Amino acid sequence: MKHRGRHRRRKRGQALRAFLAGTALALTGAATLISTSQATSGNDPGALKPITSAASLADLRLSEEPLARPVPDGPARPVGVAAVLADADRGLRAAADCAGADRSALPIAPAATRTHCWDDAGTEQWRTGGLTTSGDADDDGRWGANRVILSGWSDQRGHSRVAFVDANDPERLTYTWVALTVPTSGDPAGRPLVSALTGMVWYQDKLLVTADEGRGLYVYDLDRIRRAPADTAATTPPARGDRYTLPAVRSYRLTGARIGALSLDRSTTPDSLVAGESVPADSDRPTRLWRYGLDADPSGAGLLGTGPREAYETKASGVRGVLAHRSQWYLARTAGEHGTLWRQDSDGARVARCGTDETYLCWSGSAQSLSYWEESGEVWSQSGRMLFSLPLDTIDRALD
């Protein structure tokens, strides 16, 4: 097994709060927080229901599909994450320097404590998706010496790329783009990965992303990033001006469901990949939530267990972000200008309310991926052009 960070399996209790500490963003509307027992019954997803149906569980099984044999790297040797971060050529702006229209996508309650917006250049025709961090990759919260955020994006054609964000200085986040590709026979660059990146998890030296509208998963080796050829035209896939590409090394296909959201749960043994089903917001059918076991040695054939370790149904639809920690499940749901953030378990569900009318539409505008940085205790997400975080303890207090 290759060790690229401090791959200790013991959990660390220390939380380096200084890295992610910040002043809470001033937002209008005082929040009044109540349980969902007081919410409109039609919107309360209630308690999680364990799935016992063999047919429903079979829908959640993965099968591995072979990829084309990649062309050898040739004289240009692959690079790792540190080399990409050292080449960062763009920066995120602090919330005070972001447009009001962008800031309106932030949660009202609970409020974010760290907020940034993406640079206009290079993101105009792109939409945000899944998000993961070095807090997923290694339990000390770093990859080697670096704190890193990976932010997934896709354009109108479905081409996908990832912003590699250097988060070592919390006051100055810089990044550069890496285009995701899929190997094809005889082509060293491969073809672009055409998929909305609704879910993304970084586990040790592997990056798992949703593919084919949630019907599958691709696995990427973060020690195999390629520098794009200098003479590649900016309009030619897969580079499109991106200076780095990353080819997939493994592919999985779902039997009968579509994944709409992914996250990592380090509170289980072994660590587990958490998934939420993609169900339209106006659907009246249940949404399935489940987890796969992850192998502590991702270099082997058993990176990802192909059968669900546990699975549940929830009445919540339109789920765009899912997070599991211990026995609690957190669901970010889209609902128009602002979404909702629910916490569910086997006993019931809770949500926050805000404003003078005590609405429960208090979460970010276009609810997106949730990622828990265990070492720091922070939950990271993104909505529209905003990247933000807040402590999980803050969320729990808002939902009690």
mmCIF file of C-alpha atoms in Angstrom:
data_model
loop_
_atom_site.group_PDB
_atom_site.id
_atom_site.type_symbol
_atom_site.label_atom_id
_atom_site.label_comp_id
_atom_site.label_asym_id
_atom_site.label_seq_id
_atom_site.Cartn_x
_atom_site.Cartn_y
_atom_site.Cartn_z
ATOM 1 C CA MET A 1 0.000 0.000 0.000
ATOM 2 C CA LYS A 2 1.269 3.471 -0.865
ATOM 3 C CA HIS A 3 1.234 5.964 1.984
ATOM 4 C CA ARG A 4 0.811 9.496 0.670
ATOM 5 C CA GLY A 5 -0.445 11.076 3.909
ATOM 6 C CA ARG A 6 -0.455 10.045 7.534
ATOM 7 C CA HIS A 7 -2.591 6.956 7.021
ATOM 8 C CA ARG A 8 -3.267 6.253 10.640
ATOM 9 C CA ARG A 9 -6.478 4.408 11.309
ATOM 10 C CA ARG A 10 -6.973 5.664 14.828
ATOM 11 C CA LYS A 11 -9.446 8.485 15.152
ATOM 12 C CA ARG A 12 -8.072 11.810 16.262
ATOM 13 C CA GLY A 13 -9.901 13.807 18.849
ATOM 14 C CA GLN A 14 -8.038 17.043 18.320
ATOM 15 C CA ALA A 15 -9.785 19.641 16.174
ATOM 16 C CA LEU A 16 -7.552 22.356 14.761
ATOM 17 C CA ARG A 17 -10.247 24.961 14.926
ATOM 18 C CA ALA A 18 -7.902 27.790 14.018
ATOM 19 C CA PHE A 19 -7.820 26.687 10.377
ATOM 20 C CA LEU A 20 -11.521 26.927 9.772
ATOM 21 C CA ALA A 21 -12.454 29.507 12.413
ATOM 22 C CA GLY A 22 -14.144 32.638 11.186
ATOM 23 C CA THR A 23 -16.729 35.238 12.026
ATOM 24 C CA ALA A 24 -20.302 34.188 11.313
ATOM 25 C CA LEU A 25 -21.749 35.916 8.252
ATOM 26 C CA ALA A 26 -24.361 38.497 9.149
ATOM 27 C CA LEU A 27 -27.604 37.453 7.506
ATOM 28 C CA THR A 28 -31.032 39.011 7.815
ATOM 29 C CA GLY A 29 -33.796 37.279 9.672
ATOM 30 C CA ALA A 30 -33.473 35.904 13.192
ATOM 31 C CA ALA A 31 -33.785 32.134 13.275
ATOM 32 C CA THR A 32 -36.357 30.402 15.406
ATOM 33 C CA LEU A 33 -35.483 26.727 15.537
ATOM 34 C CA ILE A 34 -38.082 24.055 16.188
ATOM 35 C CA SER A 35 -38.494 20.343 15.651
ATOM 36 C CA THR A 36 -40.336 18.911 12.674
ATOM 37 C CA SER A 37 -43.059 17.682 14.973
ATOM 38 C CA GLN A 38 -44.316 21.263 14.634
ATOM 39 C CA ALA A 39 -43.760 21.419 10.880
ATOM 40 C CA THR A 40 -46.347 20.794 8.213
ATOM 41 C CA SER A 41 -46.928 17.041 8.163
ATOM 42 C CA GLY A 42 -46.768 16.902 4.378
ATOM 43 C CA ASN A 43 -43.139 18.012 4.467
ATOM 44 C CA ASP A 44 -41.938 15.940 7.422
ATOM 45 C CA PRO A 45 -40.054 12.864 6.138
ATOM 46 C CA GLY A 46 -40.500 11.131 9.488
ATOM 47 C CA ALA A 47 -38.291 8.314 10.731
ATOM 48 C CA LEU A 48 -35.930 6.283 8.574
ATOM 49 C CA LYS A 49 -37.331 2.890 7.610
ATOM 50 C CA PRO A 50 -34.837 -0.003 7.211
ATOM 51 C CA ILE A 51 -34.971 -1.718 3.830
ATOM 52 C CA THR A 52 -35.414 -5.478 4.091
ATOM 53 C CA SER A 53 -36.741 -6.284 0.607
ATOM 54 C CA ALA A 54 -34.277 -8.492 -1.264
ATOM 55 C CA ALA A 55 -35.327 -6.920 -4.571
ATOM 56 C CA SER A 56 -34.771 -3.360 -3.322
ATOM 57 C CA LEU A 57 -31.391 -4.256 -1.837
ATOM 58 C CA ALA A 58 -30.404 -5.946 -5.101
ATOM 59 C CA ASP A 59 -31.034 -2.626 -6.903
ATOM 60 C CA LEU A 60 -28.235 -1.097 -4.823
ATOM 61 C CA ARG A 61 -25.560 -3.651 -5.700
ATOM 62 C CA LEU A 62 -22.551 -2.566 -7.753
ATOM 63 C CA SER A 63 -20.847 -4.514 -10.493
ATOM 64 C CA GLU A 64 -17.370 -3.628 -11.709
ATOM 65 C CA GLU A 65 -17.009 -2.890 -15.415
ATOM 66 C CA PRO A 66 -13.694 -3.080 -17.274
ATOM 67 C CA LEU A 67 -12.116 0.067 -18.702
ATOM 68 C CA ALA A 68 -10.009 0.309 -21.820
ATOM 69 C CA ARG A 69 -6.344 -0.345 -21.142
ATOM 70 C CA PRO A 70 -4.706 3.079 -20.838
ATOM 71 C CA VAL A 71 -1.842 4.081 -23.083
ATOM 72 C CA PRO A 72 1.513 4.251 -21.206
ATOM 73 C CA ASP A 73 2.410 7.660 -19.846
ATOM 74 C CA GLY A 74 5.488 8.007 -22.032
ATOM 75 C CA PRO A 75 8.128 10.590 -21.205
ATOM 76 C CA ALA A 76 5.704 12.802 -19.222
ATOM 77 C CA ARG A 77 5.492 11.269 -15.766
ATOM 78 C CA PRO A 78 2.257 11.606 -13.753
ATOM 79 C CA VAL A 79 2.134 14.105 -10.904
ATOM 80 C CA GLY A 80 0.386 14.121 -7.552
ATOM 81 C CA VAL A 81 -1.846 16.525 -5.658
ATOM 82 C CA ALA A 82 1.021 18.597 -4.216
ATOM 83 C CA ALA A 83 2.337 19.430 -7.695
ATOM 84 C CA VAL A 84 -1.107 20.585 -8.818
ATOM 85 C CA LEU A 85 -1.548 22.791 -5.742
ATOM 86 C CA ALA A 86 1.864 24.370 -6.301
ATOM 87 C CA ASP A 87 0.654 25.351 -9.780
ATOM 88 C CA ALA A 88 -2.582 27.015 -8.623
ATOM 89 C CA ASP A 89 -3.378 29.962 -10.883
ATOM 90 C CA ARG A 90 -6.759 31.176 -9.596
ATOM 91 C CA GLY A 91 -8.223 32.354 -6.305
ATOM 92 C CA LEU A 92 -11.535 32.401 -4.452
ATOM 93 C CA ARG A 93 -12.862 35.664 -3.038
ATOM 94 C CA ALA A 94 -13.912 36.322 0.546
ATOM 95 C CA ALA A 95 -17.660 36.714 1.095
ATOM 96 C CA ALA A 96 -17.389 40.493 1.545
ATOM 97 C CA ASP A 97 -16.094 40.745 -2.026
ATOM 98 C CA CYS A 98 -18.819 38.517 -3.508
ATOM 99 C CA ALA A 99 -21.904 39.784 -5.325
ATOM 100 C CA GLY A 100 -25.114 39.985 -3.335
ATOM 101 C CA ALA A 101 -26.825 37.625 -5.771
ATOM 102 C CA ASP A 102 -24.145 35.037 -5.055
ATOM 103 C CA ARG A 103 -24.355 35.490 -1.281
ATOM 104 C CA SER A 104 -28.114 34.948 -1.402
ATOM 105 C CA ALA A 105 -27.418 31.259 -2.073
ATOM 106 C CA LEU A 106 -25.936 30.850 1.437
ATOM 107 C CA PRO A 107 -27.920 29.218 4.264
ATOM 108 C CA ILE A 108 -30.020 31.497 6.451
ATOM 109 C CA ALA A 109 -30.089 29.128 9.420
ATOM 110 C CA PRO A 110 -27.858 27.685 10.619
ATOM 111 C CA ALA A 111 -25.511 30.331 9.205
ATOM 112 C CA ALA A 112 -22.187 29.524 7.558
ATOM 113 C CA THR A 113 -19.040 30.562 9.435
ATOM 114 C CA ARG A 114 -16.617 30.483 6.492
ATOM 115 C CA THR A 115 -17.711 31.658 3.050
ATOM 116 C CA HIS A 116 -16.013 32.210 -0.301
ATOM 117 C CA CYS A 117 -17.130 32.681 -3.889
ATOM 118 C CA TRP A 118 -15.599 31.355 -7.068
ATOM 119 C CA ASP A 119 -13.822 33.547 -9.581
ATOM 120 C CA ASP A 120 -16.019 34.601 -12.501
ATOM 121 C CA ALA A 121 -13.361 33.684 -15.055
ATOM 122 C CA GLY A 122 -13.719 30.093 -16.172
ATOM 123 C CA THR A 123 -16.947 29.296 -14.303
ATOM 124 C CA GLU A 124 -19.615 31.230 -16.225
ATOM 125 C CA GLN A 125 -20.984 28.224 -18.109
ATOM 126 C CA TRP A 126 -20.320 25.699 -15.349
ATOM 127 C CA ARG A 127 -22.371 24.469 -12.403
ATOM 128 C CA THR A 128 -21.131 23.154 -9.087
ATOM 129 C CA GLY A 129 -21.658 19.590 -7.917
ATOM 130 C CA GLY A 130 -19.995 17.205 -5.487
ATOM 131 C CA LEU A 131 -17.413 18.315 -2.955
ATOM 132 C CA THR A 132 -14.854 16.453 -0.837
ATOM 133 C CA THR A 133 -11.755 17.347 1.189
ATOM 134 C CA SER A 134 -8.488 15.999 2.543
ATOM 135 C CA GLY A 135 -10.530 15.427 5.703
ATOM 136 C CA ASP A 136 -12.087 12.520 3.800
ATOM 137 C CA ALA A 137 -8.770 11.388 2.365
ATOM 138 C CA ASP A 138 -6.952 10.951 5.673
ATOM 139 C CA ASP A 139 -8.005 11.083 9.295
ATOM 140 C CA ASP A 140 -5.471 13.784 10.196
ATOM 141 C CA GLY A 141 -7.253 16.150 7.783
ATOM 142 C CA ARG A 142 -4.255 16.594 5.467
ATOM 143 C CA TRP A 143 -2.904 15.044 2.312
ATOM 144 C CA GLY A 144 0.793 14.962 2.992
ATOM 145 C CA ALA A 145 1.466 18.471 4.302
ATOM 146 C CA ASN A 146 -1.566 20.071 2.627
ATOM 147 C CA ARG A 147 -5.151 20.872 3.445
ATOM 148 C CA VAL A 148 -7.149 20.463 0.257
ATOM 149 C CA ILE A 149 -10.705 20.933 -1.013
ATOM 150 C CA LEU A 150 -11.857 19.251 -4.239
ATOM 151 C CA SER A 151 -14.866 20.873 -5.900
ATOM 152 C CA GLY A 152 -16.655 19.167 -8.807
ATOM 153 C CA TRP A 153 -18.091 21.084 -11.775
ATOM 154 C CA SER A 154 -19.794 20.244 -15.068
ATOM 155 C CA ASP A 155 -20.751 22.320 -18.099
ATOM 156 C CA GLN A 156 -23.834 22.287 -20.335
ATOM 157 C CA ARG A 157 -22.348 19.471 -22.421
ATOM 158 C CA GLY A 158 -21.729 17.427 -19.287
ATOM 159 C CA HIS A 159 -17.935 17.676 -19.395
ATOM 160 C CA SER A 160 -16.555 17.379 -15.889
ATOM 161 C CA ARG A 161 -13.626 18.886 -14.053
ATOM 162 C CA VAL A 162 -12.452 19.345 -10.490
ATOM 163 C CA ALA A 163 -11.062 22.452 -8.797
ATOM 164 C CA PHE A 164 -8.068 21.466 -6.628
ATOM 165 C CA VAL A 165 -8.142 24.079 -3.861
ATOM 166 C CA ASP A 166 -5.111 24.852 -1.711
ATOM 167 C CA ALA A 167 -6.739 25.461 1.692
ATOM 168 C CA ASN A 168 -3.571 25.784 3.773
ATOM 169 C CA ASP A 169 -4.176 29.506 4.297
ATOM 170 C CA PRO A 170 -7.842 29.977 5.320
ATOM 171 C CA GLU A 171 -7.665 33.634 4.259
ATOM 172 C CA ARG A 172 -6.324 32.887 0.796
ATOM 173 C CA LEU A 173 -7.759 29.906 -1.081
ATOM 174 C CA THR A 174 -6.175 29.267 -4.487
ATOM 175 C CA TYR A 175 -6.971 26.590 -7.042
ATOM 176 C CA THR A 176 -6.455 25.157 -10.497
ATOM 177 C CA TRP A 177 -8.533 22.885 -12.736
ATOM 178 C CA VAL A 178 -8.106 19.182 -13.475
ATOM 179 C CA ALA A 179 -10.271 17.696 -16.247
ATOM 180 C CA LEU A 180 -11.660 14.198 -15.604
ATOM 181 C CA THR A 181 -11.309 11.684 -18.426
ATOM 182 C CA VAL A 182 -12.111 8.047 -19.231
ATOM 183 C CA PRO A 183 -9.467 5.867 -20.968
ATOM 184 C CA THR A 184 -10.073 4.902 -24.581
ATOM 185 C CA SER A 185 -8.042 2.464 -26.651
ATOM 186 C CA GLY A 186 -5.134 4.132 -28.427
ATOM 187 C CA ASP A 187 -5.711 7.602 -27.000
ATOM 188 C CA PRO A 188 -3.363 8.668 -24.184
ATOM 189 C CA ALA A 189 -5.652 11.544 -23.164
ATOM 190 C CA GLY A 190 -8.891 9.536 -23.271
ATOM 191 C CA ARG A 191 -12.327 11.073 -23.651
ATOM 192 C CA PRO A 192 -13.929 13.619 -21.315
ATOM 193 C CA LEU A 193 -16.040 12.243 -18.495
ATOM 194 C CA VAL A 194 -19.519 13.403 -19.525
ATOM 195 C CA SER A 195 -21.514 13.458 -16.304
ATOM 196 C CA ALA A 196 -22.864 15.864 -13.734
ATOM 197 C CA LEU A 197 -20.654 15.407 -10.662
ATOM 198 C CA THR A 198 -23.505 15.191 -8.146
ATOM 199 C CA GLY A 199 -21.391 13.112 -5.761
ATOM 200 C CA MET A 200 -17.671 12.908 -5.041
ATOM 201 C CA VAL A 201 -15.566 11.325 -2.262
ATOM 202 C CA TRP A 202 -11.779 11.349 -1.791
ATOM 203 C CA TYR A 203 -10.644 8.211 0.053
ATOM 204 C CA GLN A 204 -6.880 7.912 0.594
ATOM 205 C CA ASP A 205 -5.319 8.126 -2.881
ATOM 206 C CA LYS A 206 -8.582 7.431 -4.756
ATOM 207 C CA LEU A 207 -11.331 9.798 -5.903
ATOM 208 C CA LEU A 208 -14.807 8.323 -6.476
ATOM 209 C CA VAL A 209 -17.315 10.296 -8.567
ATOM 210 C CA THR A 210 -20.818 9.717 -9.854
ATOM 211 C CA ALA A 211 -21.199 9.009 -13.564
ATOM 212 C CA ASP A 212 -23.861 8.468 -16.229
ATOM 213 C CA GLU A 213 -26.584 10.384 -14.366
ATOM 214 C CA GLY A 214 -25.903 8.443 -11.182
ATOM 215 C CA ARG A 215 -26.039 4.975 -12.725
ATOM 216 C CA GLY A 216 -22.373 4.347 -12.001
ATOM 217 C CA LEU A 217 -19.179 5.381 -10.259
ATOM 218 C CA TYR A 218 -15.723 6.090 -11.645
ATOM 219 C CA VAL A 219 -12.585 5.747 -9.550
ATOM 220 C CA TYR A 220 -9.529 7.984 -10.098
ATOM 221 C CA ASP A 221 -5.979 7.545 -8.807
ATOM 222 C CA LEU A 222 -4.737 10.914 -7.532
ATOM 223 C CA ASP A 223 -1.123 9.869 -8.043
ATOM 224 C CA ARG A 224 -1.818 9.632 -11.799
ATOM 225 C CA ILE A 225 -2.653 13.244 -12.699
ATOM 226 C CA ARG A 226 -1.290 14.170 -16.140
ATOM 227 C CA ARG A 227 -0.047 17.498 -17.368
ATOM 228 C CA ALA A 228 -1.978 18.448 -20.495
ATOM 229 C CA PRO A 229 0.224 18.806 -23.619
ATOM 230 C CA ALA A 230 1.272 22.414 -24.151
ATOM 231 C CA ASP A 231 0.103 22.347 -27.770
ATOM 232 C CA THR A 232 -3.418 21.115 -26.965
ATOM 233 C CA ALA A 233 -5.965 23.613 -28.273
ATOM 234 C CA ALA A 234 -8.112 25.229 -25.610
ATOM 235 C CA THR A 235 -11.274 24.138 -27.415
ATOM 236 C CA THR A 236 -10.235 20.496 -27.777
ATOM 237 C CA PRO A 237 -11.579 17.974 -25.249
ATOM 238 C CA PRO A 238 -10.630 16.882 -22.711
ATOM 239 C CA ALA A 239 -8.323 19.729 -21.754
ATOM 240 C CA ARG A 240 -10.426 22.757 -22.871
ATOM 241 C CA GLY A 241 -7.625 24.915 -21.543
ATOM 242 C CA ASP A 242 -7.233 22.961 -18.292
ATOM 243 C CA ARG A 243 -3.567 22.259 -17.627
ATOM 244 C CA TYR A 244 -4.145 18.852 -16.027
ATOM 245 C CA THR A 245 -6.187 15.759 -16.794
ATOM 246 C CA LEU A 246 -6.974 12.705 -14.694
ATOM 247 C CA PRO A 247 -7.970 9.352 -16.277
ATOM 248 C CA ALA A 248 -10.270 6.880 -14.534
ATOM 249 C CA VAL A 249 -8.770 3.602 -13.306
ATOM 250 C CA ARG A 250 -11.923 1.706 -12.314
ATOM 251 C CA SER A 251 -15.651 1.736 -13.065
ATOM 252 C CA TYR A 252 -18.723 0.450 -11.214
ATOM 253 C CA ARG A 253 -22.305 0.150 -12.406
ATOM 254 C CA LEU A 254 -25.436 0.214 -10.246
ATOM 255 C CA THR A 255 -28.012 -2.498 -10.787
ATOM 256 C CA GLY A 256 -31.268 -0.581 -10.433
ATOM 257 C CA ALA A 257 -30.862 2.820 -8.762
ATOM 258 C CA ARG A 258 -29.274 6.194 -9.418
ATOM 259 C CA ILE A 259 -26.919 7.886 -6.987
ATOM 260 C CA GLY A 260 -27.666 11.560 -6.433
ATOM 261 C CA ALA A 261 -25.273 12.269 -3.549
ATOM 262 C CA LEU A 262 -22.160 10.787 -1.913
ATOM 263 C CA SER A 263 -20.159 11.332 1.266
ATOM 264 C CA LEU A 264 -17.725 9.516 3.545
ATOM 265 C CA ASP A 265 -18.570 8.300 7.042
ATOM 266 C CA ARG A 266 -15.563 7.746 9.317
ATOM 267 C CA SER A 267 -17.738 6.888 12.327
ATOM 268 C CA THR A 268 -18.218 3.309 11.051
ATOM 269 C CA THR A 269 -15.806 0.382 11.064
ATOM 270 C CA PRO A 270 -14.619 0.080 8.381
ATOM 271 C CA ASP A 271 -15.080 3.559 6.918
ATOM 272 C CA SER A 272 -18.064 3.652 4.580
ATOM 273 C CA LEU A 273 -19.223 5.347 1.402
ATOM 274 C CA VAL A 274 -22.665 6.896 1.978
ATOM 275 C CA ALA A 275 -25.071 7.292 -0.937
ATOM 276 C CA GLY A 276 -28.426 8.946 -1.467
ATOM 277 C CA GLU A 277 -30.745 8.087 -4.333
ATOM 278 C CA SER A 278 -31.643 10.633 -6.988
ATOM 279 C CA VAL A 279 -35.430 11.096 -6.740
ATOM 280 C CA PRO A 280 -37.157 14.174 -8.253
ATOM 281 C CA ALA A 281 -38.391 16.782 -5.773
ATOM 282 C CA ASP A 282 -42.018 16.333 -6.917
ATOM 283 C CA SER A 283 -41.949 12.537 -6.614
ATOM 284 C CA ASP A 284 -44.128 10.739 -4.074
ATOM 285 C CA ARG A 285 -41.989 7.608 -3.909
ATOM 286 C CA PRO A 286 -39.458 7.014 -1.103
ATOM 287 C CA THR A 287 -35.767 7.873 -1.461
ATOM 288 C CA ARG A 288 -33.245 5.178 -0.588
ATOM 289 C CA LEU A 289 -30.172 5.882 1.543
ATOM 290 C CA TRP A 290 -27.417 3.315 1.900
ATOM 291 C CA ARG A 291 -23.711 2.705 2.525
ATOM 292 C CA TYR A 292 -20.904 0.524 1.118
ATOM 293 C CA GLY A 293 -17.897 -0.624 3.109
ATOM 294 C CA LEU A 294 -14.480 0.742 2.086
ATOM 295 C CA ASP A 295 -11.232 -1.213 2.206
ATOM 296 C CA ALA A 296 -8.410 0.303 4.251
ATOM 297 C CA ASP A 297 -6.056 -0.656 1.405
ATOM 298 C CA PRO A 298 -7.468 1.031 -1.735
ATOM 299 C CA SER A 299 -4.627 -0.322 -3.857
ATOM 300 C CA GLY A 300 -6.224 -3.763 -3.740
ATOM 301 C CA ALA A 301 -9.178 -5.206 -5.612
ATOM 302 C CA GLY A 302 -11.530 -4.666 -2.692
ATOM 303 C CA LEU A 303 -11.660 -0.853 -2.632
ATOM 304 C CA LEU A 304 -15.437 -0.778 -2.503
ATOM 305 C CA GLY A 305 -17.859 -3.402 -1.228
ATOM 306 C CA THR A 306 -20.351 -4.106 -4.001
ATOM 307 C CA GLY A 307 -23.320 -4.833 -1.731
ATOM 308 C CA PRO A 308 -24.948 -2.311 0.654
ATOM 309 C CA ARG A 309 -24.027 -2.790 4.325
ATOM 310 C CA GLU A 310 -27.265 -1.120 5.401
ATOM 311 C CA ALA A 311 -30.063 0.704 3.637
ATOM 312 C CA TYR A 312 -33.052 2.862 4.557
ATOM 313 C CA GLU A 313 -36.039 4.557 3.001
ATOM 314 C CA THR A 314 -36.987 8.170 3.670
ATOM 315 C CA LYS A 315 -40.030 10.126 2.567
ATOM 316 C CA ALA A 316 -37.739 13.015 1.647
ATOM 317 C CA SER A 317 -37.410 13.683 -2.087
ATOM 318 C CA GLY A 318 -35.207 16.091 -4.001
ATOM 319 C CA VAL A 319 -32.181 15.095 -1.893
ATOM 320 C CA ARG A 320 -29.013 16.725 -3.261
ATOM 321 C CA GLY A 321 -26.668 16.226 -0.321
ATOM 322 C CA VAL A 322 -26.365 13.360 2.149
ATOM 323 C CA LEU A 323 -24.191 12.954 5.222
ATOM 324 C CA ALA A 324 -24.167 10.179 7.837
ATOM 325 C CA HIS A 325 -22.429 10.366 11.208
ATOM 326 C CA ARG A 326 -23.002 7.749 13.859
ATOM 327 C CA SER A 327 -26.754 7.057 13.809
ATOM 328 C CA GLN A 328 -27.736 10.416 12.304
ATOM 329 C CA TRP A 329 -28.407 11.120 8.621
ATOM 330 C CA TYR A 330 -28.391 14.694 7.269
ATOM 331 C CA LEU A 331 -30.260 15.447 4.049
ATOM 332 C CA ALA A 332 -29.959 18.659 2.021
ATOM 333 C CA ARG A 333 -33.074 19.048 -0.116
ATOM 334 C CA THR A 334 -33.686 21.426 -2.981
ATOM 335 C CA ALA A 335 -36.856 23.513 -2.806
ATOM 336 C CA GLY A 336 -36.422 26.610 -4.978
ATOM 337 C CA GLU A 337 -34.728 29.795 -3.794
ATOM 338 C CA HIS A 338 -33.804 28.141 -0.504
ATOM 339 C CA GLY A 339 -33.719 24.481 0.427
ATOM 340 C CA THR A 340 -34.070 22.527 3.658
ATOM 341 C CA LEU A 341 -31.618 20.606 5.836
ATOM 342 C CA TRP A 342 -33.082 17.668 7.742
ATOM 343 C CA ARG A 343 -31.605 15.301 10.311
ATOM 344 C CA GLN A 344 -33.175 11.852 10.395
ATOM 345 C CA ASP A 345 -32.773 8.679 12.395
ATOM 346 C CA SER A 346 -34.918 5.726 13.409
ATOM 347 C CA ASP A 347 -36.977 7.931 15.760
ATOM 348 C CA GLY A 348 -37.939 10.802 13.481
ATOM 349 C CA ALA A 349 -36.720 13.947 11.721
ATOM 350 C CA ARG A 350 -35.873 17.530 12.640
ATOM 351 C CA VAL A 351 -35.393 20.737 10.679
ATOM 352 C CA ALA A 352 -34.576 24.413 11.354
ATOM 353 C CA ARG A 353 -36.982 27.299 10.890
ATOM 354 C CA CYS A 354 -36.065 30.920 10.237
ATOM 355 C CA GLY A 355 -37.546 34.357 9.687
ATOM 356 C CA THR A 356 -40.631 35.985 11.125
ATOM 357 C CA ASP A 357 -42.881 33.506 9.318
ATOM 358 C CA GLU A 358 -40.880 30.591 10.762
ATOM 359 C CA THR A 359 -40.340 29.010 7.370
ATOM 360 C CA TYR A 360 -38.299 25.817 7.151
ATOM 361 C CA LEU A 361 -36.758 26.929 3.820
ATOM 362 C CA CYS A 362 -33.528 28.018 5.506
ATOM 363 C CA TRP A 363 -30.736 26.044 3.839
ATOM 364 C CA SER A 364 -28.728 26.984 0.752
ATOM 365 C CA GLY A 365 -30.503 27.877 -2.456
ATOM 366 C CA SER A 366 -29.574 24.964 -4.684
ATOM 367 C CA ALA A 367 -28.827 22.314 -2.058
ATOM 368 C CA GLN A 368 -25.613 20.477 -2.880
ATOM 369 C CA SER A 369 -23.037 18.033 -1.591
ATOM 370 C CA LEU A 370 -22.271 17.735 2.150
ATOM 371 C CA SER A 371 -18.778 16.751 3.316
ATOM 372 C CA TYR A 372 -17.736 16.327 6.970
ATOM 373 C CA TRP A 373 -14.127 17.242 7.802
ATOM 374 C CA GLU A 374 -13.874 15.103 10.929
ATOM 375 C CA GLU A 375 -10.519 16.426 12.151
ATOM 376 C CA SER A 376 -11.896 19.987 12.314
ATOM 377 C CA GLY A 377 -15.558 19.191 13.025
ATOM 378 C CA GLU A 378 -16.713 21.223 10.015
ATOM 379 C CA VAL A 379 -19.292 20.455 7.313
ATOM 380 C CA TRP A 380 -18.424 21.845 3.874
ATOM 381 C CA SER A 381 -20.836 22.458 1.020
ATOM 382 C CA GLN A 382 -21.339 24.659 -2.021
ATOM 383 C CA SER A 383 -24.339 26.310 -3.602
ATOM 384 C CA GLY A 384 -24.401 28.366 -6.773
ATOM 385 C CA ARG A 385 -21.081 30.224 -6.786
ATOM 386 C CA MET A 386 -20.559 30.016 -3.015
ATOM 387 C CA LEU A 387 -18.281 27.657 -1.078
ATOM 388 C CA PHE A 388 -19.014 27.545 2.649
ATOM 389 C CA SER A 389 -18.607 25.650 5.911
ATOM 390 C CA LEU A 390 -19.959 25.509 9.448
ATOM 391 C CA PRO A 391 -19.420 23.241 12.464
ATOM 392 C CA LEU A 392 -21.486 20.058 12.665
ATOM 393 C CA ASP A 393 -22.177 21.009 16.301
ATOM 394 C CA THR A 394 -23.818 24.205 15.062
ATOM 395 C CA ILE A 395 -26.075 22.206 12.753
ATOM 396 C CA ASP A 396 -27.025 19.823 15.563
ATOM 397 C CA ARG A 397 -27.862 22.661 17.926
ATOM 398 C CA ALA A 398 -30.086 24.203 15.249
ATOM 399 C CA LEU A 399 -31.929 20.917 14.827
ATOM 400 C CA ASP A 400 -32.453 20.056 18.508
#
